Coordinates of C-alpha atoms in Angstrom, one line a residue:
Chain B
M1 CA 0.0 0.0 0.0
S2 CA 2.3 2.8 -1.1
Q3 CA 0.8 6.2 -0.6
N4 CA 2.4 7.3 -3.9
T5 CA 0.3 5.4 -6.3
D6 CA -3.0 6.8 -7.3
L7 CA -6.0 4.6 -6.5
L8 CA -8.7 6.8 -8.0
T9 CA -8.6 9.7 -10.4
L10 CA -11.3 12.2 -11.3
R11 CA -10.7 13.9 -14.6
S12 CA -12.7 17.0 -15.6
V13 CA -15.7 15.8 -13.7
S14 CA -18.8 18.0 -13.9
K15 CA -22.2 17.5 -12.5
S16 CA -25.5 19.4 -13.0
Y17 CA -28.9 18.7 -11.6
G18 CA -31.1 19.8 -14.5
T19 CA -29.7 23.1 -15.5
V20 CA -28.1 23.8 -12.1
P21 CA -24.4 23.1 -12.1
V22 CA -23.0 21.8 -8.8
L23 CA -19.5 20.7 -9.8
H24 CA -17.3 22.4 -12.4
D25 CA -14.5 20.5 -14.0
I26 CA -13.1 18.8 -11.0
D27 CA -9.7 17.1 -11.1
L28 CA -8.7 15.0 -8.1
S29 CA -6.4 12.1 -7.4
I30 CA -6.8 9.9 -4.4
R31 CA -3.7 8.0 -3.3
D32 CA -3.8 4.4 -2.3
G33 CA -4.0 4.1 1.5
E34 CA -4.4 7.7 2.4
F35 CA -7.0 9.5 4.6
L36 CA -8.4 12.2 2.3
T37 CA -10.9 14.7 3.7
V38 CA -13.1 16.8 1.4
L39 CA -13.9 19.9 3.3
G40 CA -16.3 22.6 2.4
P41 CA -19.3 24.7 3.5
S42 CA -22.8 23.3 2.7
G43 CA -23.6 23.7 -1.0
S44 CA -19.9 23.4 -2.0
G45 CA -20.5 20.1 -3.8
K46 CA -18.4 17.9 -1.4
T47 CA -21.2 15.3 -0.9
T48 CA -21.8 15.2 -4.7
V49 CA -18.1 14.3 -5.2
L50 CA -18.6 11.4 -2.8
R51 CA -21.9 10.3 -4.5
L52 CA -20.3 10.4 -7.9
I53 CA -17.4 8.2 -6.8
G54 CA -19.8 5.8 -5.0
G55 CA -21.9 5.5 -8.1
L56 CA -25.0 6.9 -6.4
E57 CA -25.3 9.6 -9.1
P58 CA -24.3 9.6 -12.8
L59 CA -21.6 12.0 -14.0
T60 CA -22.7 14.8 -16.3
A61 CA -19.2 15.0 -17.9
G62 CA -15.7 13.8 -17.3
E63 CA -14.5 10.4 -16.1
I64 CA -13.5 8.5 -13.0
R65 CA -10.6 6.0 -13.2
L66 CA -9.8 3.2 -10.8
D67 CA -6.3 1.8 -11.2
G68 CA -6.3 3.5 -14.6
Q69 CA -9.6 1.9 -15.8
D70 CA -12.6 4.1 -16.6
I71 CA -15.4 3.1 -14.1
S72 CA -17.7 6.1 -14.8
R73 CA -20.4 3.8 -16.1
M74 CA -19.9 0.9 -13.7
P75 CA -23.1 0.3 -11.7
I76 CA -23.0 1.1 -8.0
N77 CA -23.2 -2.5 -6.8
K78 CA -20.2 -3.5 -8.9
R79 CA -17.8 -0.8 -7.6
P80 CA -15.3 -2.0 -4.9
F81 CA -16.3 0.9 -2.7
N82 CA -18.5 1.1 0.4
T83 CA -20.2 4.1 1.9
V84 CA -20.9 5.1 5.5
F85 CA -24.0 7.3 5.1
Q86 CA -24.7 10.4 7.1
D87 CA -27.9 8.9 8.6
Y88 CA -26.1 5.5 8.9
A89 CA -28.8 3.8 6.8
L90 CA -28.9 0.7 9.0
F91 CA -31.6 -1.7 8.0
P92 CA -34.1 -1.4 10.8
H93 CA -35.5 -4.9 10.4
M94 CA -32.2 -6.7 10.7
T95 CA -30.0 -7.2 13.7
V96 CA -26.5 -5.8 14.0
S97 CA -25.0 -9.0 12.6
G98 CA -27.6 -9.1 9.8
N99 CA -26.7 -5.6 8.8
V100 CA -22.9 -6.2 8.9
G101 CA -23.2 -9.5 7.0
Y102 CA -25.5 -8.1 4.3
G103 CA -22.8 -7.3 1.9
L104 CA -21.5 -10.8 2.1
S105 CA -24.8 -12.6 2.0
V106 CA -25.9 -10.8 -1.2
R107 CA -22.7 -12.3 -2.7
H108 CA -23.9 -15.8 -1.7
I109 CA -20.9 -16.4 0.6
K110 CA -21.3 -19.5 2.9
R111 CA -23.1 -18.9 6.2
K112 CA -20.1 -20.1 8.3
E113 CA -17.7 -17.7 6.5
I114 CA -20.2 -14.9 7.0
A115 CA -20.5 -15.6 10.7
R116 CA -16.8 -15.7 11.1
R117 CA -16.2 -12.4 9.3
V118 CA -19.1 -10.6 11.0
A119 CA -17.7 -11.6 14.4
E120 CA -14.3 -10.3 13.2
A121 CA -15.7 -7.0 12.0
L122 CA -17.7 -6.4 15.1
E123 CA -14.7 -7.2 17.2
L124 CA -12.8 -4.5 15.2
V125 CA -15.4 -1.9 16.0
Q126 CA -15.8 -3.2 19.6
L127 CA -19.4 -4.2 19.3
G128 CA -19.1 -8.0 19.8
R129 CA -21.7 -8.0 22.6
F130 CA -24.3 -6.2 20.5
A131 CA -24.5 -8.7 17.6
E132 CA -28.2 -9.7 18.2
R133 CA -29.5 -6.2 18.9
F134 CA -31.6 -4.2 16.5
P135 CA -30.4 -0.7 15.3
A136 CA -33.2 1.0 17.3
Q137 CA -31.7 -0.4 20.5
L138 CA -28.3 1.2 19.9
S139 CA -26.9 4.6 20.7
G140 CA -25.8 7.0 18.0
G141 CA -22.1 6.1 18.4
Q142 CA -22.9 2.4 18.3
R143 CA -25.0 2.8 15.1
Q144 CA -22.1 4.7 13.6
R145 CA -19.7 1.8 14.3
V146 CA -22.2 -0.7 12.9
A147 CA -22.3 1.3 9.7
L148 CA -18.5 1.3 9.6
A149 CA -18.3 -2.4 10.2
R150 CA -20.9 -3.0 7.5
A151 CA -18.8 -0.9 5.0
L152 CA -15.5 -2.5 5.7
I153 CA -16.5 -6.1 5.8
C154 CA -16.5 -6.4 2.0
Q155 CA -12.9 -5.3 2.0
P156 CA -13.5 -2.3 -0.3
R157 CA -10.6 -0.5 -2.0
L158 CA -12.1 2.8 -0.8
I159 CA -14.4 3.7 2.1
L160 CA -16.6 6.7 1.5
L161 CA -17.8 8.5 4.7
D162 CA -20.5 11.2 4.3
E163 CA -20.3 13.5 7.4
P164 CA -20.7 10.4 9.6
L165 CA -20.0 12.3 12.8
A166 CA -22.4 15.2 12.2
A167 CA -25.1 13.7 14.4
L168 CA -22.9 13.0 17.4
D169 CA -22.3 15.3 20.4
L170 CA -18.9 16.9 20.8
E171 CA -17.2 14.4 23.2
L172 CA -18.4 11.4 21.2
R173 CA -17.3 13.0 18.0
R174 CA -13.7 13.4 19.3
Q175 CA -13.6 9.8 20.4
M176 CA -15.0 8.7 17.0
Q177 CA -12.3 10.7 15.2
E178 CA -9.5 8.9 17.0
F179 CA -11.3 5.6 16.5
L180 CA -11.8 6.1 12.7
K181 CA -8.1 7.1 12.4
S182 CA -6.9 4.1 14.3
I183 CA -9.2 1.7 12.3
Q184 CA -7.9 3.3 9.1
R185 CA -4.3 2.6 10.2
E186 CA -5.2 -1.0 11.1
I187 CA -7.0 -2.0 8.0
K188 CA -4.8 0.1 5.7
T189 CA -7.7 1.1 3.5
T190 CA -8.2 4.4 1.7
F191 CA -10.7 6.7 3.4
L192 CA -12.5 9.5 1.7
F193 CA -14.1 11.6 4.4
V194 CA -16.6 14.4 3.7
T195 CA -17.1 17.1 6.3
H196 CA -17.9 20.8 6.8
D197 CA -16.0 20.9 10.1
Q198 CA -12.4 22.1 9.6
E199 CA -11.4 21.0 13.1
E200 CA -12.4 17.4 12.2
A201 CA -10.5 17.7 8.9
I202 CA -7.3 18.9 10.6
G203 CA -7.4 16.2 13.2
M204 CA -7.9 13.2 10.9
A205 CA -6.7 13.8 7.4
D206 CA -3.4 13.0 5.6
R207 CA -4.6 15.5 3.0
I208 CA -7.4 17.9 2.7
C209 CA -9.3 19.0 -0.4
V210 CA -11.1 22.3 0.2
M211 CA -14.1 22.9 -1.9
Q212 CA -16.3 25.9 -2.5
A213 CA -19.1 26.6 -5.0
G214 CA -18.4 23.4 -7.0
H215 CA -14.7 24.0 -7.4
I216 CA -11.6 22.6 -5.6
R217 CA -9.8 25.6 -4.1
Q218 CA -6.8 23.8 -2.6
L219 CA -5.5 20.3 -2.0
G220 CA -2.7 19.7 0.5
T221 CA -1.7 18.5 3.9
P222 CA -3.4 20.3 6.9
H223 CA -0.1 22.1 7.5
E224 CA 0.1 23.4 4.0
L225 CA -3.5 24.6 4.1
Y226 CA -3.1 26.3 7.4
Y227 CA 0.2 28.0 6.7
K228 CA 0.1 28.4 2.9
P229 CA -3.5 29.0 1.8
N230 CA -3.5 29.7 -1.9
C231 CA -6.6 31.9 -2.0
E232 CA -8.7 34.2 0.2
F233 CA -11.4 31.6 0.7
V234 CA -9.1 29.0 2.1
A235 CA -7.3 31.6 4.2
R236 CA -10.6 32.6 5.8
F237 CA -12.3 29.3 5.9
F238 CA -9.5 27.2 7.4
G239 CA -8.8 28.3 10.9
E240 CA -8.9 31.7 12.4
N241 CA -6.8 34.2 10.4
N242 CA -6.0 37.9 10.1
L243 CA -6.3 39.2 6.5
V244 CA -5.1 42.7 5.7
A245 CA -5.8 44.0 2.1
G246 CA -3.1 45.9 0.1
K247 CA -1.0 46.2 -3.1
L248 CA 2.0 44.0 -3.8
G249 CA 5.5 45.5 -3.9
P250 CA 8.5 44.2 -5.7
V251 CA 9.8 40.7 -4.9
Q252 CA 12.8 40.5 -2.5
G253 CA 14.1 37.0 -2.8
E254 CA 11.9 34.6 -0.8
Q255 CA 9.9 37.6 0.6
R256 CA 7.6 40.2 -0.8
P257 CA 6.3 43.4 0.7
I258 CA 2.7 44.5 0.6
E259 CA 1.5 48.1 1.2
T260 CA -1.5 48.1 3.5
A261 CA -3.4 50.3 5.9
L262 CA -1.0 49.0 8.6
G263 CA 1.9 50.2 6.6
R264 CA 4.4 48.1 4.7
L265 CA 4.2 44.4 5.7
V266 CA 6.8 41.9 4.6
C267 CA 5.7 38.3 4.1
S268 CA 7.2 35.0 3.0
I269 CA 6.5 33.7 -0.5
S270 CA 8.7 30.5 -0.4
D271 CA 7.2 27.5 -2.3
Q272 CA 4.5 29.8 -3.8
P273 CA 5.6 30.5 -7.3
H274 CA 2.4 32.2 -8.3
L275 CA 3.2 35.0 -5.8
K276 CA 6.6 35.5 -7.3
T277 CA 5.1 36.1 -10.8
A278 CA 2.2 38.3 -9.7
P279 CA 2.7 41.8 -11.0
D280 CA 3.7 44.7 -8.8
G281 CA 0.6 46.6 -7.5
A282 CA -1.7 43.6 -7.7
S283 CA -4.4 43.4 -5.0
A284 CA -3.6 40.9 -2.3
F285 CA -3.9 40.2 1.4
A286 CA -1.3 39.8 4.0
A287 CA -2.3 36.8 6.1
F288 CA -1.0 36.0 9.6
R289 CA -2.4 33.7 12.3
P290 CA -3.6 35.1 15.6
E291 CA -0.9 33.1 17.3
A292 CA 1.8 34.7 15.1
L293 CA 0.8 38.2 16.1
R294 CA 2.6 39.5 19.3
L295 CA 3.6 42.6 21.2
A296 CA 6.6 44.2 19.4
D297 CA 9.9 44.4 21.1
A298 CA 12.9 46.7 20.4
N299 CA 14.5 44.2 17.9
D300 CA 11.5 44.2 15.5
G301 CA 12.2 46.2 12.4
D302 CA 9.6 44.9 9.9
N303 CA 5.9 44.5 10.3
R304 CA 5.5 46.9 13.2
F305 CA 2.3 48.8 13.7
S306 CA 0.2 50.0 16.6
G307 CA -3.3 49.0 17.7
T308 CA -5.9 49.5 20.4
I309 CA -7.1 46.5 22.4
A310 CA -10.9 46.5 22.0
D311 CA -11.7 43.2 23.8
L312 CA -10.0 40.4 25.7
A313 CA -11.6 37.0 25.8
F314 CA -10.3 34.2 28.1
A315 CA -10.6 30.9 26.3
G316 CA -9.0 28.5 28.7
S317 CA -5.5 27.6 27.5
S318 CA -5.3 30.8 25.5
T319 CA -6.5 34.3 25.6
V320 CA -7.8 36.1 22.5
A321 CA -7.5 39.8 22.1
T322 CA -9.5 41.7 19.5
I323 CA -7.4 44.6 18.3
M324 CA -8.4 47.6 16.2
A325 CA -5.5 48.9 14.1
G326 CA -4.9 51.0 11.0
A327 CA -6.0 54.6 10.5
D328 CA -7.0 56.1 13.9
N329 CA -6.6 52.6 15.3
A330 CA -10.1 51.8 14.0
A331 CA -10.0 50.7 10.4
Q332 CA -8.7 47.1 10.7
R333 CA -9.9 44.4 13.1
L334 CA -7.2 41.9 14.1
R335 CA -7.0 39.0 16.5
L336 CA -4.1 38.1 18.7
R337 CA -3.9 34.8 20.6
M338 CA -1.5 34.2 23.5
P339 CA -1.1 31.5 26.1
S340 CA -3.2 32.2 29.2
R341 CA -1.4 32.9 32.5
I342 CA -2.6 32.2 36.0
D343 CA -1.8 35.8 37.1
G344 CA -4.0 37.4 34.5
S345 CA -3.3 38.8 31.0
I346 CA -0.5 41.2 30.5
L347 CA -2.8 43.1 28.1
K348 CA -5.5 45.6 29.2
S349 CA -8.6 46.5 27.4
G350 CA -8.4 50.0 25.9
E351 CA -4.7 50.1 25.9
T352 CA -2.7 51.0 22.8
V353 CA 0.2 48.7 22.0
S354 CA 2.9 48.2 19.5
L355 CA 2.4 44.9 17.5
S356 CA 4.4 42.8 15.2
F357 CA 4.7 39.4 13.4
A358 CA 7.8 37.7 11.9
P359 CA 8.0 37.9 8.1
H360 CA 8.3 34.1 7.8
E361 CA 5.1 33.7 9.7
G362 CA 3.1 36.0 7.4
H363 CA 1.9 34.9 3.9
L364 CA 0.3 36.5 0.9
V365 CA -2.9 35.5 -0.9
L366 CA -4.1 37.1 -4.1
A367 CA -7.4 38.9 -3.9
Chain F
M1 CA -54.4 23.2 29.9
S2 CA -53.2 24.5 33.3
T3 CA -53.1 28.0 31.8
L4 CA -56.9 28.1 31.4
P5 CA -59.0 29.4 34.4
R6 CA -60.8 26.8 36.3
P7 CA -64.4 27.6 35.2
S8 CA -63.4 27.3 31.5
T9 CA -61.8 24.0 32.1
I10 CA -65.0 22.7 33.7
F11 CA -67.1 24.1 30.9
L12 CA -64.9 22.4 28.3
A13 CA -65.0 19.1 30.1
A14 CA -68.8 19.2 30.3
I15 CA -69.0 19.9 26.5
T16 CA -66.6 17.1 25.8
T17 CA -68.6 14.7 27.9
L18 CA -71.9 15.7 26.3
V19 CA -70.5 15.2 22.8
A20 CA -69.0 11.8 23.7
V21 CA -72.3 10.6 25.2
L22 CA -74.4 11.8 22.3
L23 CA -72.1 10.3 19.7
Y24 CA -71.2 7.0 21.3
S25 CA -74.2 6.0 23.6
P26 CA -76.3 4.8 20.7
L27 CA -73.6 2.2 20.0
F28 CA -74.0 0.7 23.4
V29 CA -77.8 0.4 23.3
P30 CA -77.8 -2.7 21.0
I31 CA -75.0 -4.3 22.9
V32 CA -76.7 -3.9 26.2
S33 CA -80.2 -4.9 24.8
S34 CA -78.7 -7.9 23.1
F35 CA -78.6 -9.6 26.5
F36 CA -82.3 -9.2 27.1
I37 CA -85.4 -10.6 25.6
I38 CA -87.8 -8.3 23.6
S39 CA -91.4 -9.1 23.9
H40 CA -94.3 -7.2 22.3
G41 CA -91.8 -4.5 21.1
N42 CA -90.6 -3.8 24.6
V43 CA -87.3 -4.8 26.2
D44 CA -87.8 -7.0 29.2
W45 CA -85.1 -5.7 31.5
S46 CA -85.8 -8.2 34.3
S47 CA -83.8 -11.2 33.1
P48 CA -80.5 -11.0 31.3
T49 CA -79.9 -13.9 29.0
L50 CA -77.6 -15.2 26.2
S51 CA -80.5 -16.7 24.3
T52 CA -80.3 -14.3 21.4
Y53 CA -76.7 -15.4 20.8
V54 CA -77.8 -19.0 20.9
A55 CA -80.5 -18.4 18.4
L56 CA -78.1 -16.6 16.2
A57 CA -75.7 -19.5 16.2
G58 CA -78.6 -21.7 15.0
N59 CA -79.6 -19.4 12.2
H60 CA -78.2 -21.0 9.0
D61 CA -78.9 -18.0 6.8
I62 CA -76.7 -15.9 9.1
L63 CA -74.0 -18.5 9.2
A64 CA -74.0 -18.7 5.3
A65 CA -73.9 -15.0 5.1
L66 CA -70.9 -14.9 7.5
R67 CA -69.1 -17.5 5.4
T68 CA -69.7 -15.4 2.2
T69 CA -68.4 -12.3 4.0
L70 CA -65.2 -14.0 5.0
V71 CA -64.6 -15.4 1.5
V72 CA -65.2 -12.0 0.0
G73 CA -63.1 -10.3 2.6
V74 CA -60.1 -12.6 2.2
C75 CA -60.2 -12.4 -1.6
T76 CA -60.5 -8.6 -1.5
V77 CA -57.6 -8.3 0.9
I78 CA -55.3 -10.4 -1.3
L79 CA -56.3 -8.5 -4.5
S80 CA -56.1 -5.0 -2.9
V81 CA -52.8 -5.6 -1.0
V82 CA -51.0 -6.9 -4.1
S83 CA -52.3 -4.3 -6.5
G84 CA -52.2 -1.5 -3.9
T85 CA -48.5 -2.2 -3.1
L86 CA -47.6 -2.5 -6.7
L87 CA -49.3 0.9 -7.5
A88 CA -47.6 2.5 -4.5
L89 CA -44.2 1.2 -5.7
Y90 CA -44.9 2.5 -9.2
Y91 CA -46.1 5.9 -8.0
H92 CA -43.2 6.3 -5.6
G93 CA -40.6 5.8 -8.4
R94 CA -42.4 8.1 -10.9
H95 CA -42.2 11.8 -11.4
S96 CA -44.8 12.6 -14.0
G97 CA -48.5 11.7 -14.0
R98 CA -48.5 11.2 -10.3
S99 CA -51.5 13.4 -9.3
I100 CA -53.7 11.8 -12.0
L101 CA -53.0 8.3 -10.8
Q102 CA -53.6 9.4 -7.2
F103 CA -56.9 10.9 -8.2
I104 CA -58.1 7.8 -10.1
I105 CA -57.3 5.5 -7.2
F106 CA -59.1 7.7 -4.7
L107 CA -62.2 8.4 -6.8
P108 CA -64.1 5.2 -5.9
F109 CA -63.4 5.7 -2.2
L110 CA -64.5 9.3 -2.2
M111 CA -67.6 8.9 -4.4
P112 CA -70.9 8.0 -2.8
P113 CA -71.0 4.2 -2.7
I114 CA -74.3 4.1 -4.6
I115 CA -72.6 5.9 -7.5
S116 CA -69.6 3.6 -7.5
G117 CA -72.0 0.6 -7.2
L118 CA -74.1 1.7 -10.1
A119 CA -71.1 2.4 -12.2
L120 CA -69.8 -1.0 -11.6
L121 CA -73.2 -2.6 -12.2
I122 CA -73.5 -0.9 -15.5
F123 CA -69.9 -1.9 -16.4
F124 CA -70.5 -5.5 -15.5
R125 CA -73.6 -5.6 -17.6
E126 CA -71.9 -4.0 -20.6
I127 CA -69.1 -6.6 -20.6
G128 CA -71.5 -9.4 -19.9
L129 CA -70.2 -10.4 -16.5
E130 CA -72.9 -12.2 -14.4
R131 CA -73.4 -10.9 -10.9
S132 CA -71.8 -13.2 -8.5
L133 CA -69.3 -13.3 -5.6
L134 CA -66.6 -12.4 -8.2
T135 CA -68.3 -9.1 -9.0
V136 CA -68.7 -8.4 -5.3
V137 CA -64.9 -9.0 -4.8
I138 CA -64.1 -6.7 -7.7
G139 CA -66.4 -4.0 -6.3
H140 CA -64.9 -4.2 -2.8
T141 CA -61.3 -4.2 -4.2
V142 CA -62.0 -1.1 -6.2
F143 CA -63.4 0.5 -3.1
V144 CA -60.7 -0.4 -0.6
L145 CA -57.7 -0.1 -2.9
A146 CA -57.2 3.6 -1.9
I147 CA -56.7 2.6 1.7
V148 CA -54.0 0.0 1.1
Y149 CA -52.3 2.1 -1.5
R150 CA -52.2 5.1 0.8
T151 CA -50.9 3.1 3.8
V152 CA -48.1 1.5 1.8
L153 CA -47.2 4.7 0.0
M154 CA -46.9 6.6 3.3
R155 CA -44.6 4.0 4.7
L156 CA -42.6 4.0 1.4
Q157 CA -42.2 7.8 1.6
S158 CA -41.1 7.7 5.3
M159 CA -38.5 5.0 4.5
S160 CA -35.1 6.6 4.1
R161 CA -33.9 6.7 0.5
T162 CA -30.5 5.8 1.8
L163 CA -31.7 2.3 2.8
V164 CA -32.1 1.4 -0.8
E165 CA -28.8 3.2 -1.7
A166 CA -27.0 1.3 1.1
S167 CA -28.3 -2.0 -0.2
Y168 CA -26.9 -1.3 -3.7
D169 CA -23.8 0.1 -2.3
L170 CA -23.2 -3.2 -0.4
G171 CA -23.4 -5.1 -3.7
A172 CA -27.0 -6.1 -3.8
N173 CA -28.9 -6.2 -7.1
G174 CA -32.4 -4.7 -7.6
W175 CA -34.1 -8.0 -6.9
Q176 CA -32.2 -8.6 -3.7
T177 CA -32.9 -5.0 -2.6
F178 CA -36.6 -5.4 -3.2
W179 CA -37.0 -8.7 -1.4
R180 CA -34.6 -8.2 1.5
I181 CA -34.9 -4.4 2.2
I182 CA -38.0 -2.8 0.6
L183 CA -40.6 -5.5 1.2
P184 CA -39.6 -6.3 4.9
N185 CA -39.9 -2.6 5.7
L186 CA -43.3 -2.4 4.0
S187 CA -44.7 -5.5 5.6
S188 CA -46.2 -4.0 8.7
A189 CA -47.8 -1.3 6.6
M190 CA -49.2 -4.0 4.3
V191 CA -50.6 -6.0 7.2
G192 CA -52.2 -2.8 8.7
G193 CA -53.6 -1.9 5.3
A194 CA -54.9 -5.5 4.9
I195 CA -56.7 -5.4 8.2
L196 CA -58.3 -2.0 7.4
A197 CA -59.3 -3.4 3.9
F198 CA -60.8 -6.4 5.6
A199 CA -62.8 -4.2 8.0
L200 CA -64.1 -2.1 5.2
S201 CA -65.0 -5.1 3.1
F202 CA -66.7 -6.7 6.1
D203 CA -69.0 -3.7 6.6
E204 CA -69.6 -2.7 3.0
T205 CA -73.3 -2.7 2.1
M206 CA -74.3 -0.4 -0.7
I207 CA -72.0 -1.6 -3.4
T208 CA -72.6 -5.2 -2.4
I209 CA -76.4 -4.9 -2.6
L210 CA -76.0 -3.6 -6.2
V211 CA -73.4 -6.0 -7.6
T212 CA -74.1 -9.3 -5.7
G213 CA -75.9 -12.2 -7.2
T214 CA -77.9 -14.6 -5.1
Q215 CA -75.6 -14.8 -2.2
S216 CA -75.6 -12.1 0.5
T217 CA -73.0 -10.9 2.9
L218 CA -73.6 -10.3 6.6
P219 CA -74.4 -6.6 6.3
V220 CA -76.8 -7.3 3.4
R221 CA -78.4 -10.1 5.4
L222 CA -78.8 -7.7 8.3
W223 CA -80.4 -5.1 6.0
A224 CA -82.8 -7.8 4.8
M225 CA -83.6 -8.8 8.4
M226 CA -84.3 -5.3 9.4
R227 CA -87.0 -4.9 6.8
L228 CA -89.0 -7.5 8.7
G229 CA -88.8 -5.5 11.9
F230 CA -86.3 -5.5 14.8
S231 CA -85.7 -8.8 16.3
P232 CA -83.4 -9.8 19.2
D233 CA -80.9 -11.5 16.9
I234 CA -80.3 -8.2 15.1
N235 CA -79.1 -6.7 18.4
A236 CA -76.8 -9.7 18.9
L237 CA -75.5 -9.6 15.4
V238 CA -74.9 -5.8 15.6
A239 CA -73.1 -6.3 18.9
L240 CA -70.8 -9.0 17.4
I241 CA -70.0 -7.0 14.2
L242 CA -69.3 -3.9 16.3
M243 CA -66.9 -5.8 18.6
F244 CA -65.2 -7.5 15.6
T245 CA -64.7 -4.2 13.8
V246 CA -63.3 -2.5 16.9
L247 CA -60.9 -5.4 17.3
L248 CA -59.7 -5.1 13.7
C249 CA -59.1 -1.4 14.0
V250 CA -57.1 -1.9 17.2
L251 CA -55.0 -4.5 15.4
A252 CA -54.5 -2.2 12.4
A253 CA -53.4 0.6 14.6
R254 CA -50.8 -1.7 16.2
F255 CA -49.3 -2.5 12.8
L256 CA -49.4 1.0 11.5
I257 CA -47.5 2.6 14.4
P258 CA -43.9 2.9 13.1
R259 CA -41.7 0.1 14.4
Q260 CA -39.0 2.4 15.7
M261 CA -41.4 4.3 18.0
A262 CA -42.8 1.0 19.3
T263 CA -39.3 -0.3 20.2
E264 CA -38.3 2.9 21.8
R265 CA -41.3 2.9 24.0
N266 CA -40.5 -0.5 25.4

């Protein structure tokens, strides 16, 4: 299971419902054995991508290749993929073992073999004791695990998960995230996980594909998306961020300045060739994370500006300050996050302070 | 209710009781009086007896009518459940022509029974079909079809679409999906619809009178008996039919409550 070979490739895939387009010319490669998360707000087309791959909907244009073979027209029940549905879709008239064994029994596998593999799968999801229960007698988290066991028992090449944690409460959702990740490592199967929750995506994915309005905006590791967003949408959608609008200045090696309301800000452009080639004067944003922003000290030359603390919010391990900066310290709202201390914040509401961020912690996105 | 002032609550309770008594007390009169003997047109309240029921059991006309009713009921149930389910499945999967189909299925149920009966009678004469139990069964099926259809369709619409998708996704073909997923999930609705259909067929009078041949069903028999004046066996018969119908309705309700709710309640 090398992560470098492509398992599934979408080429120029489009989908419309009637005259309403929902996916525009999508290209996406899923690597064998990876945990790929498709992340996007509702209406971004993320669930449609999953349904097209699963065969639940026909393509409008383009093709889907599995190991290089076109499977665009392969019927759903012949595709070696299984889905965990958002509402779990457990069969209410069957017991847990009936549900889990369904995929094997429709393939006319011998009863003994089915019983053995069902027991194995239930063991894997830690539901051995519940084999004879009906879905209505299980909790949300247990149903979810039954759905997972039912999907993986047929040993699919790819498991498709459609927001499977959305219906669970926060604590259970955290547990299930770890659980899913550990199962994925254990069975070494490729997972395609659809969600609108960026925290969920960061926690589980090897790679994340961010979608918006039927387009893929960026595909990369959580780290890449967090620190090198390639567009305003990703920069704003993925984690908290400070975006300051301005005009690009001339390239200075691996850095580039941008003229903003906060003055001239210097940001890193390493590994982002499109920012090297963008013309001078082009509209862009300086992007820096709340945890990169800090009180300036005497050594700071670049990226220094003043701001007034409008609000301080204690959030447990960290404290978040809302800061107004720019003209008259009112034009630009920024956030600053610092570790909380037991003897109270060193910042005071209403105070005007000098702020800064290191050039290598700032990035640029084109407007 | 606790928000209402006390006098209004009492007033509402009184109205409710009055309506209930007015509506339902007539139903109890024949049941009670079936246990007493009627002589010279007056009920003799002094000595309760089961003699009317004994007389009923010895009445061969009634027993023959009962047998006819059961035969008609069973045939009607089979025909209406099969065709009602097929129609519901067809309707559920279709996007055009839905409302017309729906309208046609509901028409015989909504029309006055005498109109449906006459229409059927004329139709049978035109195609040269002799009036018999067959025509009665056809008449009843046309009448009760809407109930079975509606019951099954509602279950079908409340069934999550992802159940069918999950079945295909797990490798099942259309045939397996139908027999192992769709049908088992419809079965309680089909049983509930069947019981309602049987109760309707059991009570149906108007259409039956028009399209039957020489044999009569229980309600038709009852109708004929009443023309000769009230007799104690009529009270007994009404009491029995009433109890049987109530029993059927309770049974039907049991099957039509969604399974999940029933399990969660336990």
